[in-house]
């Protein structure tokens, strides 16, 4: 096996790895990107239902979760959402804005991948090897590294870990980045699945199974955060944007509340209807605001004893109780669907041991960490891609 010399070796041909390769090559650096999977950019291609939610119009540090929340500021400031939007426009890629400032391609995520590959190819300085698994990373005395892979041995001054997290292993997610970090003395924050649907094993699971396929606009909340977005019932539990968002702030054993009618003050609504529509049933009123099947399940859970009682005959206290339950219905998931369907991995390489300016390890010269392998996770809505672009850009200036 021949030993090939590069300036930079990037581990992982995902969003951050390809971005780094393109930007480093633009500085004249010779780059090798190695990817374990048989195809590159698999996660880019499937993201956003194949439409790639590539960034957001509103990117702030509070859209990210980390044990060291200030870490993201430097990179996000130096390569902004507008910088990436500019690149997308340069390539004439059509995109649309959806709610909450999310930007999606109109013609599919393959255009974003093609753009990144073109950026890599135009310098002639980037080699990409797929189906290339890293066996070992060794630091060598003359300030560089040797990478031993299934396709040979390679040397470089700098190694960039852009291997992502543990989420969606079928798309190439693996823990190699964490293993390399530990090898070089880095502390890791415990990892778990993020942006992931909730599962249930109690009576509520039967409810979600019966309601599978129904969606409502709801607010999911706990002591840490609240999200008002679509809530989707599945045969395993709860999904949809509101569930995925809250999963980042939830741990096993905890409960959270669902507000099924966040835009309606039910106390006032019931009070006025008690006078104006004395003979109406509660379910009749609520079916105007929620799917009938959802209302009937909630009726069984909350007001079955007065299900056939006209609103005019229900006491004010009872109506207040029902309103409170509908605005704060408590559920306790048994868990989540785990890494199999998780969009991100929470936790990872401790950012206090990495330079926020350069993404270089403070423990090992020439070793860099970018993207999801770090203890930085974005909310749903294009933030994880923006972190990939920004962290890759930051490191690319120093590799």
Coordinates of C-alpha atoms in Angstrom, one line a residue:
X1 CA 0.0 0.0 0.0
X2 CA 1.4 3.3 -1.0
X3 CA 1.6 6.2 1.4
X4 CA 0.1 9.4 0.0
X5 CA 0.9 12.8 1.4
X6 CA -1.8 15.5 1.8
X7 CA -2.0 18.8 3.6
X8 CA -5.4 18.0 5.1
X9 CA -7.3 14.7 5.6
X10 CA -11.0 15.1 6.4
X11 CA -12.8 12.2 8.0
X12 CA -16.4 12.2 6.7
X13 CA -17.9 13.4 3.4
X14 CA -21.1 15.0 4.9
X15 CA -22.1 18.6 5.1
X16 CA -19.2 19.9 7.3
X17 CA -16.5 17.6 5.7
X18 CA -17.3 18.7 2.1
X19 CA -17.6 22.3 3.1
X20 CA -14.2 22.2 4.8
X21 CA -12.6 20.5 1.9
X22 CA -13.9 23.1 -0.6
X23 CA -12.8 26.1 1.6
X24 CA -9.4 24.6 2.5
X25 CA -8.7 23.8 -1.2
X26 CA -9.6 27.4 -2.1
X27 CA -6.6 28.4 0.1
X28 CA -4.4 26.1 -1.9
X29 CA -4.4 23.1 0.5
X30 CA -4.3 19.6 -0.9
X31 CA -7.2 17.7 0.7
X32 CA -8.3 14.1 1.0
X33 CA -11.8 13.3 2.2
X34 CA -12.5 9.7 3.3
X35 CA -16.0 8.4 3.8
X36 CA -17.0 5.1 5.3
X37 CA -20.3 4.9 3.4
X38 CA -20.6 3.8 -0.2
X39 CA -22.0 7.1 -1.2
X40 CA -21.1 10.6 -0.1
X41 CA -23.5 13.2 1.4
X42 CA -26.2 10.6 2.2
X43 CA -27.6 12.6 5.1
X44 CA -27.7 15.8 2.9
X45 CA -29.7 13.9 0.3
X46 CA -32.4 12.7 2.7
X47 CA -32.6 15.8 4.8
X48 CA -35.8 17.9 4.8
X49 CA -37.7 15.1 3.1
X50 CA -35.2 15.3 0.2
X51 CA -35.6 19.0 0.0
X52 CA -32.7 20.0 2.4
X53 CA -33.5 22.7 4.9
X54 CA -30.1 24.2 4.3
X55 CA -30.3 27.1 6.7
X56 CA -32.6 29.6 8.4
X57 CA -33.3 33.3 8.0
X58 CA -33.0 33.8 11.8
X59 CA -29.8 32.2 13.3
X60 CA -29.0 33.1 16.9
X61 CA -26.9 31.3 19.5
X62 CA -30.0 30.4 21.5
X63 CA -31.0 28.1 18.6
X64 CA -28.2 25.8 19.7
X65 CA -27.7 23.4 22.7
X66 CA -24.3 22.9 24.2
X67 CA -22.8 22.6 27.7
X68 CA -20.7 25.6 26.6
X69 CA -23.3 27.9 24.9
X70 CA -20.9 30.7 24.0
X71 CA -18.8 28.4 21.9
X72 CA -20.9 28.7 18.7
X73 CA -20.8 32.6 18.6
X74 CA -17.4 33.0 16.9
X75 CA -18.0 30.6 14.0
X76 CA -21.6 31.6 13.4
X77 CA -20.6 35.3 13.3
X78 CA -17.8 34.7 10.8
X79 CA -19.8 32.5 8.4
X80 CA -23.4 33.5 8.5
X81 CA -26.6 32.2 7.0
X82 CA -26.4 35.0 4.5
X83 CA -23.0 33.8 3.4
X84 CA -24.4 30.3 2.6
X85 CA -27.5 31.8 1.0
X86 CA -25.1 33.8 -1.2
X87 CA -23.4 30.6 -2.3
X88 CA -26.8 29.0 -3.1
X89 CA -27.8 32.0 -5.2
X90 CA -24.5 32.0 -7.0
X91 CA -25.3 28.5 -8.2
X92 CA -28.8 29.5 -9.2
X93 CA -30.4 27.0 -6.8
X94 CA -34.1 27.8 -6.4
X95 CA -35.3 27.8 -2.8
X96 CA -38.4 28.7 -0.8
X97 CA -39.0 30.1 2.7
X98 CA -41.3 28.0 4.9
X99 CA -42.6 28.8 8.3
X100 CA -40.2 29.8 11.1
X101 CA -37.7 31.1 8.5
X102 CA -36.7 27.7 7.2
X103 CA -35.2 27.6 3.8
X104 CA -35.6 24.6 1.5
X105 CA -34.5 23.8 -2.0
X106 CA -37.3 23.7 -4.6
X107 CA -35.7 21.0 -6.7
X108 CA -34.2 18.7 -4.2
X109 CA -31.2 18.3 -1.9
X110 CA -29.1 16.8 -4.7
X111 CA -28.5 20.4 -5.8
X112 CA -26.8 21.3 -2.5
X113 CA -24.6 18.2 -2.7
X114 CA -23.8 19.0 -6.3
X115 CA -22.8 22.5 -5.3
X116 CA -20.5 21.3 -2.6
X117 CA -18.9 18.8 -4.9
X118 CA -18.4 21.4 -7.6
X119 CA -16.8 23.7 -5.0
X120 CA -14.4 20.8 -4.2
X121 CA -13.7 20.0 -7.8
X122 CA -13.0 23.4 -9.2
X123 CA -9.6 23.7 -7.5
X124 CA -8.4 20.2 -8.5
X125 CA -7.0 19.9 -5.0
X126 CA -9.6 17.6 -3.4
X127 CA -9.6 13.8 -3.6
X128 CA -12.7 12.0 -2.2
X129 CA -12.7 8.3 -1.4
X130 CA -16.0 6.5 -0.5
X131 CA -16.3 3.0 1.0
X132 CA -13.1 4.0 2.8
X133 CA -13.0 3.0 6.5
X134 CA -10.6 4.5 8.9
X135 CA -8.8 1.9 11.0
X136 CA -6.4 4.1 13.0
X137 CA -5.2 7.7 13.3
X138 CA -1.7 8.1 14.6
X139 CA 0.3 11.3 15.3
X140 CA 3.8 11.2 13.9
X141 CA 6.8 13.1 15.2
X142 CA 7.2 15.7 12.4
X143 CA 4.0 17.4 13.3
X144 CA 1.5 15.4 11.3
X145 CA -0.7 12.3 11.2
X146 CA -0.8 8.9 9.6
X147 CA -4.3 7.6 8.7
X148 CA -4.6 3.8 8.2
X149 CA -7.7 3.0 6.0
X150 CA -9.1 0.1 4.1
X151 CA -7.8 1.8 1.0
X152 CA -4.3 2.5 2.1
X153 CA -2.2 4.7 4.4
X154 CA -2.2 8.5 4.1
X155 CA -0.3 11.3 5.8
X156 CA -1.2 14.9 6.4
X157 CA -0.3 17.9 8.6
X158 CA -3.9 18.3 9.7
X159 CA -6.7 15.9 10.4
X160 CA -10.3 17.1 10.5
X161 CA -12.9 15.0 12.3
X162 CA -16.2 15.6 10.4
X163 CA -17.6 12.2 11.0
X164 CA -20.9 13.3 12.5
X165 CA -22.7 11.6 15.4
X166 CA -24.5 8.3 16.0
X167 CA -27.8 9.3 14.4
X168 CA -29.3 7.3 11.5
X169 CA -26.6 4.6 11.3
X170 CA -28.0 3.5 7.9
X171 CA -26.7 6.8 6.5
X172 CA -23.2 6.2 7.8
X173 CA -23.5 7.6 11.3
X174 CA -20.9 6.1 13.7
X175 CA -18.9 6.8 16.8
X176 CA -15.4 7.0 15.2
X177 CA -15.1 10.7 15.9
X178 CA -15.7 10.1 19.6
X179 CA -13.1 7.3 19.6
X180 CA -10.5 9.6 18.0
X181 CA -11.3 12.4 20.5
X182 CA -10.9 10.0 23.4
X183 CA -7.6 8.7 21.9
X184 CA -6.2 12.2 22.0
X185 CA -7.3 12.9 25.6
X186 CA -10.6 14.7 25.0
X187 CA -13.5 14.6 27.4
X188 CA -16.9 13.7 25.9
X189 CA -20.3 14.8 27.1
X190 CA -22.7 11.8 27.2
X191 CA -24.4 11.3 23.9
X192 CA -28.1 10.7 23.2
X193 CA -30.6 10.9 20.4
X194 CA -32.0 14.4 19.6
X195 CA -34.7 15.7 17.3
X196 CA -36.4 12.3 17.7
X197 CA -40.0 11.1 18.1
X198 CA -41.4 10.1 21.5
X199 CA -42.6 6.5 22.3
X200 CA -45.1 5.4 24.9
X201 CA -45.8 2.1 26.6
X202 CA -48.8 3.1 28.8
X203 CA -52.5 3.6 28.0
X204 CA -51.6 6.7 26.0
X205 CA -49.8 4.5 23.4
X206 CA -53.2 3.0 22.5
X207 CA -54.5 6.5 22.0
X208 CA -51.7 7.5 19.7
X209 CA -52.0 4.3 17.8
X210 CA -55.7 4.9 17.2
X211 CA -55.0 8.5 16.2
X212 CA -52.0 7.6 14.0
X213 CA -51.7 10.0 11.0
X214 CA -53.6 12.8 12.7
X215 CA -51.8 16.1 13.2
X216 CA -52.7 19.2 15.2
X217 CA -51.0 22.5 15.9
X218 CA -50.0 22.3 19.6
X219 CA -47.6 23.6 22.2
X220 CA -45.4 21.0 23.9
X221 CA -43.6 22.3 27.0
X222 CA -41.6 21.4 30.1
X223 CA -39.6 23.4 32.6
X224 CA -36.8 24.0 30.0
X225 CA -38.6 25.0 26.8
X226 CA -41.8 25.2 24.8
X227 CA -42.5 24.7 21.1
X228 CA -45.6 25.5 19.2
X229 CA -45.6 23.5 15.9
X230 CA -47.4 20.6 14.3
X231 CA -47.8 17.5 16.6
X232 CA -48.2 14.2 14.7
X233 CA -49.7 11.1 16.3
X234 CA -48.0 7.8 15.2
X235 CA -48.6 4.1 16.0
X236 CA -45.6 4.3 18.3
X237 CA -46.2 7.7 20.0
X238 CA -45.7 11.4 19.1
X239 CA -43.8 13.0 16.3
X240 CA -43.9 16.1 14.2
X241 CA -41.8 19.3 14.7
X242 CA -43.1 20.1 18.2
X243 CA -42.1 16.7 19.5
X244 CA -38.8 16.6 17.8
X245 CA -37.9 20.1 19.2
X246 CA -38.9 19.2 22.7
X247 CA -37.0 15.9 22.6
X248 CA -33.7 17.9 22.8
X249 CA -34.8 19.1 26.2
X250 CA -36.3 15.9 27.6
X251 CA -34.8 12.9 29.4
X252 CA -36.2 9.4 30.3
X253 CA -38.5 9.5 33.3
X254 CA -39.7 13.1 32.7
X255 CA -43.1 14.1 31.6
X256 CA -44.2 17.2 29.6
X257 CA -47.5 19.0 28.8
X258 CA -49.4 19.4 25.6
X259 CA -51.6 22.4 25.0
X260 CA -54.0 21.2 22.3
X261 CA -55.5 24.7 21.6
X262 CA -52.7 27.2 22.1
X263 CA -54.4 30.0 20.2
X264 CA -57.7 29.7 22.0
X265 CA -58.5 30.8 25.6
X266 CA -60.8 27.9 26.5
X267 CA -61.9 29.4 29.8
X268 CA -63.4 32.4 28.0
X269 CA -64.6 30.3 25.1
X270 CA -66.5 27.9 27.3
X271 CA -67.9 30.8 29.4
X272 CA -69.3 32.6 26.4
X273 CA -70.7 29.4 24.8
X274 CA -72.4 28.5 28.1
X275 CA -74.5 31.6 27.6
X276 CA -74.9 31.7 23.8
X277 CA -75.2 28.0 23.0
X278 CA -76.7 26.5 26.1
X279 CA -77.7 23.1 24.6
X280 CA -74.5 22.4 22.7
X281 CA -72.1 19.5 23.7
X282 CA -68.5 20.2 24.3
X283 CA -67.3 17.9 21.6
X284 CA -69.4 19.7 19.0
X285 CA -67.7 23.0 20.0
X286 CA -64.2 21.5 19.9
X287 CA -64.6 19.7 16.6
X288 CA -64.6 23.2 15.0
X289 CA -61.0 23.5 16.2
X290 CA -59.6 20.0 16.3
X291 CA -60.0 16.8 14.2
X292 CA -63.1 14.8 15.3
X293 CA -61.1 11.7 16.1
X294 CA -58.8 13.7 18.4
X295 CA -61.7 15.3 20.2
X296 CA -63.4 11.9 20.8
X297 CA -60.2 10.5 22.3
X298 CA -59.7 13.6 24.5
X299 CA -63.3 13.4 25.6
X300 CA -62.8 9.8 26.8
X301 CA -59.7 10.9 28.7
X302 CA -61.0 14.2 30.2
X303 CA -64.7 14.7 30.3
X304 CA -66.4 11.3 29.7
X305 CA -68.7 11.8 32.7
X306 CA -70.2 14.9 31.1
X307 CA -69.8 13.8 27.4
X308 CA -73.6 13.8 26.8
X309 CA -74.3 16.9 29.0
X310 CA -75.2 20.2 27.4
X311 CA -72.6 22.9 28.2
X312 CA -75.3 25.0 30.0
X313 CA -75.7 22.2 32.5
X314 CA -72.0 21.7 33.2
X315 CA -70.7 23.6 36.3
X316 CA -68.2 26.4 35.9
X317 CA -65.6 24.5 38.0
X318 CA -65.9 21.4 35.7
X319 CA -65.5 23.6 32.6
X320 CA -62.5 25.2 34.1
X321 CA -61.0 21.8 34.9
X322 CA -61.6 20.6 31.3
X323 CA -60.1 23.8 29.9
X324 CA -57.0 23.4 32.1
X325 CA -56.5 19.8 31.0
X326 CA -56.8 20.7 27.3
X327 CA -54.3 23.5 27.8
X328 CA -51.9 21.4 29.9
X329 CA -52.4 17.7 29.2
X330 CA -49.6 15.8 30.9
X331 CA -47.9 12.8 29.2
X332 CA -44.9 10.7 30.2
X333 CA -43.1 9.0 27.3
X334 CA -41.3 5.7 27.9
X335 CA -38.5 6.8 25.6
X336 CA -37.7 7.9 22.1
X337 CA -37.2 6.1 18.8
X338 CA -33.5 6.5 19.4
X339 CA -30.6 6.9 17.0
X340 CA -32.5 5.0 14.3
X341 CA -34.6 8.0 13.4
X342 CA -32.9 10.8 15.3
X343 CA -31.9 13.8 13.2
X344 CA -29.0 14.8 15.5
X345 CA -26.8 13.4 18.3
X346 CA -26.8 15.5 21.5
X347 CA -23.6 15.7 23.5
X348 CA -20.2 14.9 22.0
X349 CA -16.7 16.4 22.1
X350 CA -16.3 18.9 25.0
X351 CA -16.0 22.3 23.4
X352 CA -14.0 23.8 26.2
X353 CA -11.1 21.7 24.9
X354 CA -11.5 23.0 21.3
X355 CA -10.7 26.5 20.0
X356 CA -13.9 28.4 19.1
X357 CA -11.8 30.4 16.6
X358 CA -10.1 27.6 14.7
X359 CA -11.9 24.4 15.8
X360 CA -8.5 23.0 16.6
X361 CA -8.0 20.6 19.6
X362 CA -6.3 22.2 22.6
X363 CA -4.8 18.8 23.3
X364 CA -3.3 17.9 20.0
X365 CA -1.8 20.2 17.4
X366 CA -3.2 19.7 13.9
X367 CA -6.4 17.9 15.0
X368 CA -9.7 19.6 14.3
X369 CA -13.3 18.9 15.1
X370 CA -16.3 20.3 13.2
X371 CA -20.0 19.7 12.8
X372 CA -22.1 17.2 14.8
X373 CA -19.2 15.4 16.5
X374 CA -18.9 18.4 18.8
X375 CA -21.2 19.1 21.7
X376 CA -23.3 21.4 19.7
X377 CA -26.8 20.6 18.5
X378 CA -29.2 22.9 16.7
X379 CA -32.9 23.2 16.9
X380 CA -35.0 21.8 14.0
X381 CA -35.1 24.3 11.1
X382 CA -31.8 24.4 9.2
X383 CA -29.6 25.2 12.3
X384 CA -27.6 22.0 12.2
X385 CA -26.6 22.6 8.6
X386 CA -25.7 26.2 9.5
X387 CA -23.5 24.9 12.2
X388 CA -21.8 22.5 9.7
X389 CA -21.2 25.3 7.3
X390 CA -19.9 27.8 9.9
X391 CA -17.7 25.4 11.9
X392 CA -16.2 24.0 8.6
X393 CA -15.5 27.5 7.4
X394 CA -13.8 28.4 10.7
X395 CA -11.5 25.4 10.6
X396 CA -10.8 25.7 6.9
X397 CA -8.9 29.0 7.5
X398 CA -6.4 27.2 9.8
X399 CA -5.9 23.6 8.6

